[in-house]
GROMACS .gro file of C-alpha atoms in nm:
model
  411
    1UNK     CA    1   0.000   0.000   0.000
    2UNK     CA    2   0.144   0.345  -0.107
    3UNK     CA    3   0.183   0.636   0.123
    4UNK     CA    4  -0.155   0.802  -0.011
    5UNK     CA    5  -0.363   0.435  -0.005
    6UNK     CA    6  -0.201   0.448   0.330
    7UNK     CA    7  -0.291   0.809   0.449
    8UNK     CA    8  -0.636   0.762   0.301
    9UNK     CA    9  -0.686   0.513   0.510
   10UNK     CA   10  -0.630   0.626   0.859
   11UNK     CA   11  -0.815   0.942   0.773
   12UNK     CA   12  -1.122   0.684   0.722
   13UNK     CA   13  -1.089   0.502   1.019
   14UNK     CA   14  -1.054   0.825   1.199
   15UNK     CA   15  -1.366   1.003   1.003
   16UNK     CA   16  -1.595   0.657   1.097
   17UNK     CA   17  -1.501   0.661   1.457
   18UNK     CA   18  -1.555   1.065   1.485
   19UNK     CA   19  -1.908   1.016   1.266
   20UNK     CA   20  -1.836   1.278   1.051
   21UNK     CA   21  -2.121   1.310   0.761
   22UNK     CA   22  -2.000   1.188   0.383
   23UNK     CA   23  -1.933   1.573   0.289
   24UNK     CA   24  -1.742   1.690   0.533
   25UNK     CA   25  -1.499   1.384   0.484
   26UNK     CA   26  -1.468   1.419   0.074
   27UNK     CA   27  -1.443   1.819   0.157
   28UNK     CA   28  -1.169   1.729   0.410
   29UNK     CA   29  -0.999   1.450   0.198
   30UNK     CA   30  -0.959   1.738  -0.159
   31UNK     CA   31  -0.664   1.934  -0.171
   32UNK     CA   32  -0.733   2.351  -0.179
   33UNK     CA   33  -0.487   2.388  -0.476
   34UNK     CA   34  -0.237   2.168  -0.688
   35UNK     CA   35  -0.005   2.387  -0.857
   36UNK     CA   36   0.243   2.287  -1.119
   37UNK     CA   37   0.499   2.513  -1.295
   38UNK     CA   38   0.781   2.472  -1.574
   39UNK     CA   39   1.080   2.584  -1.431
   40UNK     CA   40   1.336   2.643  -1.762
   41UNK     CA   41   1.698   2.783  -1.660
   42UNK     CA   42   2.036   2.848  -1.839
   43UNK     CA   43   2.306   2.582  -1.720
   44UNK     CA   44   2.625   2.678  -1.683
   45UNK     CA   45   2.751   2.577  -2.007
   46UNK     CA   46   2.447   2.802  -2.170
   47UNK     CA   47   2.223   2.547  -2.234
   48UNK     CA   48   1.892   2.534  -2.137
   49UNK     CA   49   1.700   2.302  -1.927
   50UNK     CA   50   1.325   2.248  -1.785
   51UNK     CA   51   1.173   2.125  -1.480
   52UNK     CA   52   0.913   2.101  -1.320
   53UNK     CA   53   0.803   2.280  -1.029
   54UNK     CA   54   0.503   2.172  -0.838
   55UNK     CA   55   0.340   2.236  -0.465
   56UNK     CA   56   0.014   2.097  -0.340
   57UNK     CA   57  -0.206   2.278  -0.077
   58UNK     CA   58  -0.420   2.039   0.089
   59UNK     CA   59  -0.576   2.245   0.368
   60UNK     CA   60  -0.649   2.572   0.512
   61UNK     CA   61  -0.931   2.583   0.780
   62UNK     CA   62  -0.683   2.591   1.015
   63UNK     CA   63  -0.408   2.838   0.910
   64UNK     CA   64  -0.168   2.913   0.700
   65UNK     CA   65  -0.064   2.576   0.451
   66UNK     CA   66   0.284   2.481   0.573
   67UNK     CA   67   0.499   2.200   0.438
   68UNK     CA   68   0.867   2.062   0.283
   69UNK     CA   69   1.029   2.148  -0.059
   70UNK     CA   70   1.194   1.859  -0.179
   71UNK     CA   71   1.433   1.842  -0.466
   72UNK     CA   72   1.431   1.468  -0.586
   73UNK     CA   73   1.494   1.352  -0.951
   74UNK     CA   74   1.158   1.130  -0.919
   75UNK     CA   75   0.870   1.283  -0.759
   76UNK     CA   76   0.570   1.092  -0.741
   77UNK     CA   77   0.223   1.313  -0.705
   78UNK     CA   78   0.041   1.063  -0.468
   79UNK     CA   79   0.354   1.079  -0.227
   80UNK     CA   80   0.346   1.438  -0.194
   81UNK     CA   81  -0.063   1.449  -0.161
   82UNK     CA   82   0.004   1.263   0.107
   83UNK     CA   83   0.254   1.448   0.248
   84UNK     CA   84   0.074   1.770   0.242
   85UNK     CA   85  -0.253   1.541   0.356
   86UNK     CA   86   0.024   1.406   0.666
   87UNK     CA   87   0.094   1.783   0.732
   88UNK     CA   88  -0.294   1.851   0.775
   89UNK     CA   89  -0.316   1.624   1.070
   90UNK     CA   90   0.053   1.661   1.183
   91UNK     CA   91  -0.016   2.032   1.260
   92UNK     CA   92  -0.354   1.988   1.431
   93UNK     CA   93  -0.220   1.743   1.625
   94UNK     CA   94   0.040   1.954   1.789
   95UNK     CA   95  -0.239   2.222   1.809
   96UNK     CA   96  -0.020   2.501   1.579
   97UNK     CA   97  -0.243   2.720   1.402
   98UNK     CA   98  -0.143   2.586   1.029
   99UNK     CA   99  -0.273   2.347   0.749
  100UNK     CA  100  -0.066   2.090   0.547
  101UNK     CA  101   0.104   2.159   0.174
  102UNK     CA  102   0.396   1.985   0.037
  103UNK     CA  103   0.557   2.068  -0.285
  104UNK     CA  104   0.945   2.071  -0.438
  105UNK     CA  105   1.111   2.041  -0.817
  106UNK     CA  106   1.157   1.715  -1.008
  107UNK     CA  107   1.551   1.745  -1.042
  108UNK     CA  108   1.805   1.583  -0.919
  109UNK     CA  109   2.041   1.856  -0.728
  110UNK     CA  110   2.365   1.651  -0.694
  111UNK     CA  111   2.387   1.738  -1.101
  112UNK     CA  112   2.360   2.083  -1.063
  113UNK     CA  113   2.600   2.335  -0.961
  114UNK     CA  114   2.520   2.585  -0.665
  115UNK     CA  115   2.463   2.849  -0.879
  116UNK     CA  116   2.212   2.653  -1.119
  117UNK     CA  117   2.061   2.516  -0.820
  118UNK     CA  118   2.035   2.937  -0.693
  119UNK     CA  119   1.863   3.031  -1.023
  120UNK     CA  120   1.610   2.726  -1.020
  121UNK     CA  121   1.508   2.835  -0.660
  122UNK     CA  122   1.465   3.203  -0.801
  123UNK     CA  123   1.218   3.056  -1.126
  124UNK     CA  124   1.061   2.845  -0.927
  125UNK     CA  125   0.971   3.112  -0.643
  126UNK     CA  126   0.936   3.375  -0.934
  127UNK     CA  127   0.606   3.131  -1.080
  128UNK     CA  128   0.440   3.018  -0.744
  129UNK     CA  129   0.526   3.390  -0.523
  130UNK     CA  130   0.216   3.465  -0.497
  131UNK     CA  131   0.043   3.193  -0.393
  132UNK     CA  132   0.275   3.159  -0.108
  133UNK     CA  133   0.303   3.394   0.160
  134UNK     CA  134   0.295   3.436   0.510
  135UNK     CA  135  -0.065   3.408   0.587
  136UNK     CA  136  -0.096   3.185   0.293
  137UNK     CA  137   0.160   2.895   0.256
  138UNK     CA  138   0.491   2.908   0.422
  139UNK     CA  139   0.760   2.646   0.302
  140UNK     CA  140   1.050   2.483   0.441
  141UNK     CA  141   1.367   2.260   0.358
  142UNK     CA  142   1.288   1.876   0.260
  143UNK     CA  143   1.506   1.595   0.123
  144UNK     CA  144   1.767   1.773  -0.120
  145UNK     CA  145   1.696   2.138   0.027
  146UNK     CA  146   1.797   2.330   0.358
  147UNK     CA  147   1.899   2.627   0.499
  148UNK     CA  148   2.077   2.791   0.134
  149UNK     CA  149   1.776   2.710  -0.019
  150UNK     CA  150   1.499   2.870   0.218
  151UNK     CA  151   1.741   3.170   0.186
  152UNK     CA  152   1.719   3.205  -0.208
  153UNK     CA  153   1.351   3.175  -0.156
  154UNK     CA  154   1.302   3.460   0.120
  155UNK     CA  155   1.538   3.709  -0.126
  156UNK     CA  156   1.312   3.645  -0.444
  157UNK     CA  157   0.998   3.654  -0.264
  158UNK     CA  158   1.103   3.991  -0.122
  159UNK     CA  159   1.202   4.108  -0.444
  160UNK     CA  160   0.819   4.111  -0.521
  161UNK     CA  161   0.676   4.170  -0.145
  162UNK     CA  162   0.949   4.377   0.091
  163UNK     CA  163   1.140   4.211   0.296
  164UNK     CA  164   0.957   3.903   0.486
  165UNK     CA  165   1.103   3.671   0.656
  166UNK     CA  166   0.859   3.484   0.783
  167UNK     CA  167   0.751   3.336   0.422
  168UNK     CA  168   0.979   3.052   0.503
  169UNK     CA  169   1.147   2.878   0.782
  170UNK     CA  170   1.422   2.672   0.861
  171UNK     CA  171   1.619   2.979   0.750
  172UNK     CA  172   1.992   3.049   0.833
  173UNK     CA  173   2.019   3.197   1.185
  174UNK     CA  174   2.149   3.562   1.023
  175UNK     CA  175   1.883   3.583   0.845
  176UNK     CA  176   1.584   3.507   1.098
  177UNK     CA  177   1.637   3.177   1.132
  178UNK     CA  178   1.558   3.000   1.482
  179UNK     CA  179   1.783   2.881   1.744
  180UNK     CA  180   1.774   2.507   1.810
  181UNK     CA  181   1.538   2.419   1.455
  182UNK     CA  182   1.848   2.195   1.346
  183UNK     CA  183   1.794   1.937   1.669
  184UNK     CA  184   1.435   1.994   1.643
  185UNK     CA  185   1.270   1.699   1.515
  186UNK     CA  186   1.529   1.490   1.714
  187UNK     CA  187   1.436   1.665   2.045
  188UNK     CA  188   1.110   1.586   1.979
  189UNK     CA  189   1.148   1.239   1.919
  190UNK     CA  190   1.338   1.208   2.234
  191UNK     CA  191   1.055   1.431   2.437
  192UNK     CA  192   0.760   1.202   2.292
  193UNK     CA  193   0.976   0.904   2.378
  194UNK     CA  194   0.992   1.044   2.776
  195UNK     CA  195   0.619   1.086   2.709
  196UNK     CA  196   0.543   0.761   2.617
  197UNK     CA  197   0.749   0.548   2.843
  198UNK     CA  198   0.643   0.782   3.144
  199UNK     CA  199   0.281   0.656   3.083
  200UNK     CA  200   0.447   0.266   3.099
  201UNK     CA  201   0.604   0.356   3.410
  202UNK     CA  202   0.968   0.339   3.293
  203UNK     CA  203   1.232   0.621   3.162
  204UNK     CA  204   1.482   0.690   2.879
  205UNK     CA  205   1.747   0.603   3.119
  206UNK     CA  206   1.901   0.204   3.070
  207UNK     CA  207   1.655   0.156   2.812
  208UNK     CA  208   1.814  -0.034   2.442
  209UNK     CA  209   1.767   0.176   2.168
  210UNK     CA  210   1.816   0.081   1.779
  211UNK     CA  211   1.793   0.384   1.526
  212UNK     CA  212   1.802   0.273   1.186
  213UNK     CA  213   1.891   0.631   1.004
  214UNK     CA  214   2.141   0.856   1.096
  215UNK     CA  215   2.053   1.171   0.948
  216UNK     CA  216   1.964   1.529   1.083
  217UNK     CA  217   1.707   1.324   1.282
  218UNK     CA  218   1.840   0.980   1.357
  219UNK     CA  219   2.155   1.130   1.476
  220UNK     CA  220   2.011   1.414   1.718
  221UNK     CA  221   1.776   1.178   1.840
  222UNK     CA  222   2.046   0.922   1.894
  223UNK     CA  223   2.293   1.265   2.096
  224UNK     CA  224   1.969   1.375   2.314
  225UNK     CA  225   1.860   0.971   2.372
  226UNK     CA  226   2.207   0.889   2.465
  227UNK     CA  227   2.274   1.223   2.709
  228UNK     CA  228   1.907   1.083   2.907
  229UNK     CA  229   2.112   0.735   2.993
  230UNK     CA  230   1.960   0.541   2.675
  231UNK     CA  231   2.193   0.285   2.507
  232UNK     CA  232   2.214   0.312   2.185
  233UNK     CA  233   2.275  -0.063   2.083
  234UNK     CA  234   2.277  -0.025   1.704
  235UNK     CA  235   2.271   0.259   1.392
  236UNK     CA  236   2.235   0.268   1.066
  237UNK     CA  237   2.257   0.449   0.716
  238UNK     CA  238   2.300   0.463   0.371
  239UNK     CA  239   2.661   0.365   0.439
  240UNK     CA  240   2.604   0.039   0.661
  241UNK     CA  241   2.515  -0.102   0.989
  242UNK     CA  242   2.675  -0.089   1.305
  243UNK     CA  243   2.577  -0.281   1.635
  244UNK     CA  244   2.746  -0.300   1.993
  245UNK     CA  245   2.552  -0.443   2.263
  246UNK     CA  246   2.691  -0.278   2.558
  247UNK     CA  247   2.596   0.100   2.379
  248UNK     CA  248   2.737   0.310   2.098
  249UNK     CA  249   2.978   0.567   2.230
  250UNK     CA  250   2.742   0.828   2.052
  251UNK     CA  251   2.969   1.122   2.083
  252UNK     CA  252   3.281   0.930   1.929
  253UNK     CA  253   2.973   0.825   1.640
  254UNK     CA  254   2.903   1.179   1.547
  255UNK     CA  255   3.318   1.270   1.484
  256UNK     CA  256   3.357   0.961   1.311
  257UNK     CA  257   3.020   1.053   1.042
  258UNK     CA  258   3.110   1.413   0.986
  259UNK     CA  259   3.477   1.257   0.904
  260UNK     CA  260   3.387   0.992   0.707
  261UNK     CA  261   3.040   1.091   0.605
  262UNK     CA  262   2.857   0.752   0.741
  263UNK     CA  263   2.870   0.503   1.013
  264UNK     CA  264   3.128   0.280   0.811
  265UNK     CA  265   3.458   0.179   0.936
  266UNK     CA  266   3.363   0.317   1.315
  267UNK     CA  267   3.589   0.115   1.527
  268UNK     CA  268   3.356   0.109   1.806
  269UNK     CA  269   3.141  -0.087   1.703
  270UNK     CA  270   3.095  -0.429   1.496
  271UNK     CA  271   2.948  -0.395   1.069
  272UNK     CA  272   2.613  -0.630   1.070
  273UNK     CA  273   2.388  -0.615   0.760
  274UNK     CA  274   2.211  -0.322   0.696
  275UNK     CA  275   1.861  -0.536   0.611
  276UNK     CA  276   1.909  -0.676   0.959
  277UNK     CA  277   1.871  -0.342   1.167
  278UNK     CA  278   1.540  -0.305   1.198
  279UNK     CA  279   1.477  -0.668   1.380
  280UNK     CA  280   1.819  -0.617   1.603
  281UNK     CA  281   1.709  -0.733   1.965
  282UNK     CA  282   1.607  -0.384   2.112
  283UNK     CA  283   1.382  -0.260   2.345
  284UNK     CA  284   1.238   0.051   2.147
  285UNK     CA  285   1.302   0.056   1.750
  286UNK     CA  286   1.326   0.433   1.630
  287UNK     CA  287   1.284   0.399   1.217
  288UNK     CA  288   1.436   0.735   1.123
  289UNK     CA  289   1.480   0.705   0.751
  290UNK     CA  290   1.222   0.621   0.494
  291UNK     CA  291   0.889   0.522   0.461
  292UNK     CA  292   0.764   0.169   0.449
  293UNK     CA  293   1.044   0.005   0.606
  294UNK     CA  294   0.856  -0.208   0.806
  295UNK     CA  295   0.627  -0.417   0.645
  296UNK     CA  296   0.452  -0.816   0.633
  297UNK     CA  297   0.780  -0.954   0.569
  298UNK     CA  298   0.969  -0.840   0.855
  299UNK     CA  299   0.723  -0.738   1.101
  300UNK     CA  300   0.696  -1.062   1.244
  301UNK     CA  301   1.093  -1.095   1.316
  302UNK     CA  302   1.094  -0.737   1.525
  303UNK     CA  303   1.204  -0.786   1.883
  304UNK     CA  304   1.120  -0.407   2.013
  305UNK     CA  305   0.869  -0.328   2.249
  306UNK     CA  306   0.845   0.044   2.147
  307UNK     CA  307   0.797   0.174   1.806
  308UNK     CA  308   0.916   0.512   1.780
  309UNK     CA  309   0.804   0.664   1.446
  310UNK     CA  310   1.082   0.962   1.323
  311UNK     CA  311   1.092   0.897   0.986
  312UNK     CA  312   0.686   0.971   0.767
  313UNK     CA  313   0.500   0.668   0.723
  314UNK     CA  314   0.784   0.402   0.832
  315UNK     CA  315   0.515   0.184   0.934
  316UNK     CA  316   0.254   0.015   0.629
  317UNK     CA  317  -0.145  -0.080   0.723
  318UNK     CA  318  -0.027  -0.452   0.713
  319UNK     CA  319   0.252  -0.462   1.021
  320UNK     CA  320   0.085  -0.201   1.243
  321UNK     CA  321  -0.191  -0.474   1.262
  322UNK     CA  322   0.101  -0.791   1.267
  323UNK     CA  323   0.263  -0.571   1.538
  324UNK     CA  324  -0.055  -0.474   1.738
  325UNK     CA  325  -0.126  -0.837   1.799
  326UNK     CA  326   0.193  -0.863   1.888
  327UNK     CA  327   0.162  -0.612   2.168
  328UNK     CA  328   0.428  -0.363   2.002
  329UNK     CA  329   0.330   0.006   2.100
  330UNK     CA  330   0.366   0.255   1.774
  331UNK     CA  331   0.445   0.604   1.877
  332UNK     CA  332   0.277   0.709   1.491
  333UNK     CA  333   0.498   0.972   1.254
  334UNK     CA  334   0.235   1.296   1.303
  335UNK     CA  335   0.319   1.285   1.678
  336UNK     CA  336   0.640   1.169   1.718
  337UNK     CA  337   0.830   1.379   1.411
  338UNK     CA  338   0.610   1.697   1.448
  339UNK     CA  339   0.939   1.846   1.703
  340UNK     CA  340   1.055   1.990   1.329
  341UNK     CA  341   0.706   2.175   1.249
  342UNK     CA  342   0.681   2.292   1.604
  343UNK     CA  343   0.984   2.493   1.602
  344UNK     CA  344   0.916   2.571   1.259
  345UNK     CA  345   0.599   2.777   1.387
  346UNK     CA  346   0.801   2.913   1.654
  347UNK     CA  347   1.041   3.082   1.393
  348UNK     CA  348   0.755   3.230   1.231
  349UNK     CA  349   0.624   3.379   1.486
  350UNK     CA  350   0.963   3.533   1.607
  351UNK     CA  351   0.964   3.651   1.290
  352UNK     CA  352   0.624   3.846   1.291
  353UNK     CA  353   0.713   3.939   1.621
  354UNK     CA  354   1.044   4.088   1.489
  355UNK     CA  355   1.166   3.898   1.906
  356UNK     CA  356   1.417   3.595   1.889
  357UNK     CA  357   1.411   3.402   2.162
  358UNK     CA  358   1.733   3.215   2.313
  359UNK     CA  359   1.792   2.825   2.252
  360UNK     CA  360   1.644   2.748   2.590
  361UNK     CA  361   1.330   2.936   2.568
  362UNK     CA  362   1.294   2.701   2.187
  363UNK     CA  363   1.344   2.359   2.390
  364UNK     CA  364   1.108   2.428   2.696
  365UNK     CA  365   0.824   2.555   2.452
  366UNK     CA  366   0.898   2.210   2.231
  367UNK     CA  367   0.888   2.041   2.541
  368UNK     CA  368   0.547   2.175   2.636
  369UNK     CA  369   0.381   2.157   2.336
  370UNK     CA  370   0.491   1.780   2.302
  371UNK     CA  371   0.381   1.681   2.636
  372UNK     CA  372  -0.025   1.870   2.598
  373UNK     CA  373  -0.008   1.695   2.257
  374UNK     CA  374   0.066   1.342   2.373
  375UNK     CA  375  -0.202   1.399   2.702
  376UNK     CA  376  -0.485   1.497   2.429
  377UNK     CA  377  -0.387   1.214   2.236
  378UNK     CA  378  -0.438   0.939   2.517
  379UNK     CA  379  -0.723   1.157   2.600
  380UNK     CA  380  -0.893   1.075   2.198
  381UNK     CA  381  -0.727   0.694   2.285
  382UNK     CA  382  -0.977   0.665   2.566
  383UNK     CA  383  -1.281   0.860   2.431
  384UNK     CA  384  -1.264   0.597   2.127
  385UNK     CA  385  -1.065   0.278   2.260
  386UNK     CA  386  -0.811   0.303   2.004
  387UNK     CA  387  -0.477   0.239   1.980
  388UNK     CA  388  -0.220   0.592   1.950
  389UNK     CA  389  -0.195   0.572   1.551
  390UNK     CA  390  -0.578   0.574   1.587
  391UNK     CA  391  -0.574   0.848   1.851
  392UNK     CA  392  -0.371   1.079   1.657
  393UNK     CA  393  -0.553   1.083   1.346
  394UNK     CA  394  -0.864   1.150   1.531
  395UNK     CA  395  -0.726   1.440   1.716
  396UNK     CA  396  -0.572   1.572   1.398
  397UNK     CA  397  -0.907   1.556   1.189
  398UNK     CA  398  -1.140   1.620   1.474
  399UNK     CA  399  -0.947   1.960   1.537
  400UNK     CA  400  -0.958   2.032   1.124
  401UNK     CA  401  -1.345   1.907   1.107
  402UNK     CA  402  -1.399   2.159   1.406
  403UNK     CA  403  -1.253   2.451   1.208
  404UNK     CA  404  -1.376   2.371   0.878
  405UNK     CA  405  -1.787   2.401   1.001
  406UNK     CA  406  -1.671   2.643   1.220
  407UNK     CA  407  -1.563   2.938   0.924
  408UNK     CA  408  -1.889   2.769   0.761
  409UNK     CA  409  -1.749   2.530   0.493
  410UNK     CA  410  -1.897   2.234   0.596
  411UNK     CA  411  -2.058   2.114   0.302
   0.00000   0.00000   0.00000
């Protein structure tokens, strides 16, 4: 089942066991505006080449439509309605005033030079400028974009608007940026893990972790984890697999993959096969990398207790039920990853406030915000015997439902 069938799905379940009426759900389910655009550039050799730009808007009762850029030479249109779908509920669930959109360029950005890269950001934000905007749609980076990016985007957009920084975020720090948005999603993967164990009665502390991913995410998560008394017992990535019972010497990790650019080759550690991480004997599994890693063929074989999902839709339809009978608890992605969106909010409202606040202020805030989220999520677990995946998506779409009749657009 594909990320959409996938998406579609929970938003069902959740619809049914909330009662909403057949219109409301198909006005819920349609995305507010799919825009595509040809992006054609000079390459440095004077050529010319096209691509194309696209960004869906799925929802706006809420807020402003927030949501990734992604530049990735094969974009496929049902992943990124479901992305922007994802960001819907993500958002409502952690009770930020936004909607969901998702959107990038169909390129692949390890072929092009920084400066062709620069002037596809500046087409690209020249065509969709004005249907983004800071009450509208306010982007951020996604798999083959960051901080440079979000930068190119802010100067052309003010080229046409004044000077607004708070059209995108995940920004460089000199240029209204926020202060502790790099660890963000990995903070918040740690603070819904304290959230979720405190309800079992037990703490980070002497716990066995496994992270399978070691990006931006994986490898905060694995820092933050590891500083609470967690052992990290295994870590992977694109470059291999790594495993040491008695805990990764995380610190000593994180020199060793900004040296070598991957786990590979650490010496503290022994090289097991990558397709083996995810059933590594473990107490909580932390899936940090793509989607639809665990599935019917491998469900069976996991030996975690905890599920913690950092990575989007890690989990398909047909293990969460395998694993459910099993007695595995799933932390679900639109919880446990929405640390990154959080703090995205809070740098745009430092920026409309024209007020930065210091690093610590950003991690208490996360921390609240995390904790209310995961109490009204238990709360919708009890109100409709469900299990958290099931909880979450109820939240999320209850909260949306409630705007959308609300401003009078219930159907």
């Amino acid at each position: 089942m594909n990320a959409l069938a996938a998406t579609n799905r929970n938003f069902k379940l959740a619809s049914r066991l909330l009662g909403l009426d057949s219109k409301l759900e198909k006005s819920l389910l349609i995305p507010f505006r799919e825009i595509k655009v040809e992006c054609t550039i000079p390459k440095d050799d004077g050529t010319l080449a096209s691509f194309v730009g696209f960004r869906v808007q799925h929802d706006n009762a809420r807020g402003p439509m927030k949501g990734g850029i992604r530049y990735h030479p094969e974009v496929d249109p049902d992943e990124v309605n479901a992305l922007a779908q994802l960001m819907t509920w993500k958002t409502a669930v952690a009770k930020i005033p936004y909607g969901g959109a998702k959107g990038g360029i169909g390129c692949d950005p390890s072929k092009l030079s920084i400066s062709e890269l620069e002037r596809l950001t500046r087409v690209f934000t020249q065509k969709i400028h004005d249907l983004i905007g800071i009450q509208t749609d306010v982007p951020a980076p996604d798999m083959g974009t960051g901080p440079q990016t979000m930068a190119w985007i802010l100067d052309e957009y003010s080229k046409f608007h004044g000077y607004s920084p708070a059209v995108v975020t995940g920004k460089p720090i000199d240029l209204g940026g926020s202060l502790g948005r790099d660890a963000a999603t990995g903070r918040g993967v740690m603070f819904g893990t304290e959230a979720l164990l405190n309800e079992h009665g037990k703490t980070i502390s002497g716990q066995r972790f496994v992270i399978q991913g070691f990006g931006n995410v994986g490898s905060w998560a694995a820092k933050l984890i590891s500083e609470k008394g967690g052992k990290i017992v295994a870590v992977s990535d694109i470059t291999g697999a790594i495993k040491n019972k008695d805990g990764i010497d995380i610190p000593a990790l994180l020199k060793h993959t900004k040296e070598n650019r991957g786990v590979k080759g650490f010496d503290g550690a022994d090289p097991i096969d990558p397709n083996s991480i995810l059933v590594e004997d473990c107490d909580i599994l932390v899936p940090a990398a793509l989607g639809g890693v665990i599935n019917r063929e491998n469900a069976n074989e996991i030996k975690a207790k905890f599920i913690i999902e950092a990575a989007n839709h890690p989990t398909d339809p047909d293990a969460d039920e395998i694993l459910s009978k099993k007695g595995v608890v799933i932390l679900p992605d639109i919880y446990a990853n929405s640390g990154g969106v959080t703090v995205s909010y809070f740098e745009w409202v430092q920026n409309i406030q024209g007020f930065m606040w210091e690093e610590e202020k950003v991690n208490n805030e996360l921390k609240t915000y995390m904790t209310n989220s995961f109490k009204d999520l238990k709360a919708m677990c009890k109100t409709h015997s469900c299990d958290l995946r099931m909880g979450a998506f109820t939240l999320g779409v209850n909260r949306v439902a409630q705007a959308t009749v609300l401003r009078g657009w219930g159907a």
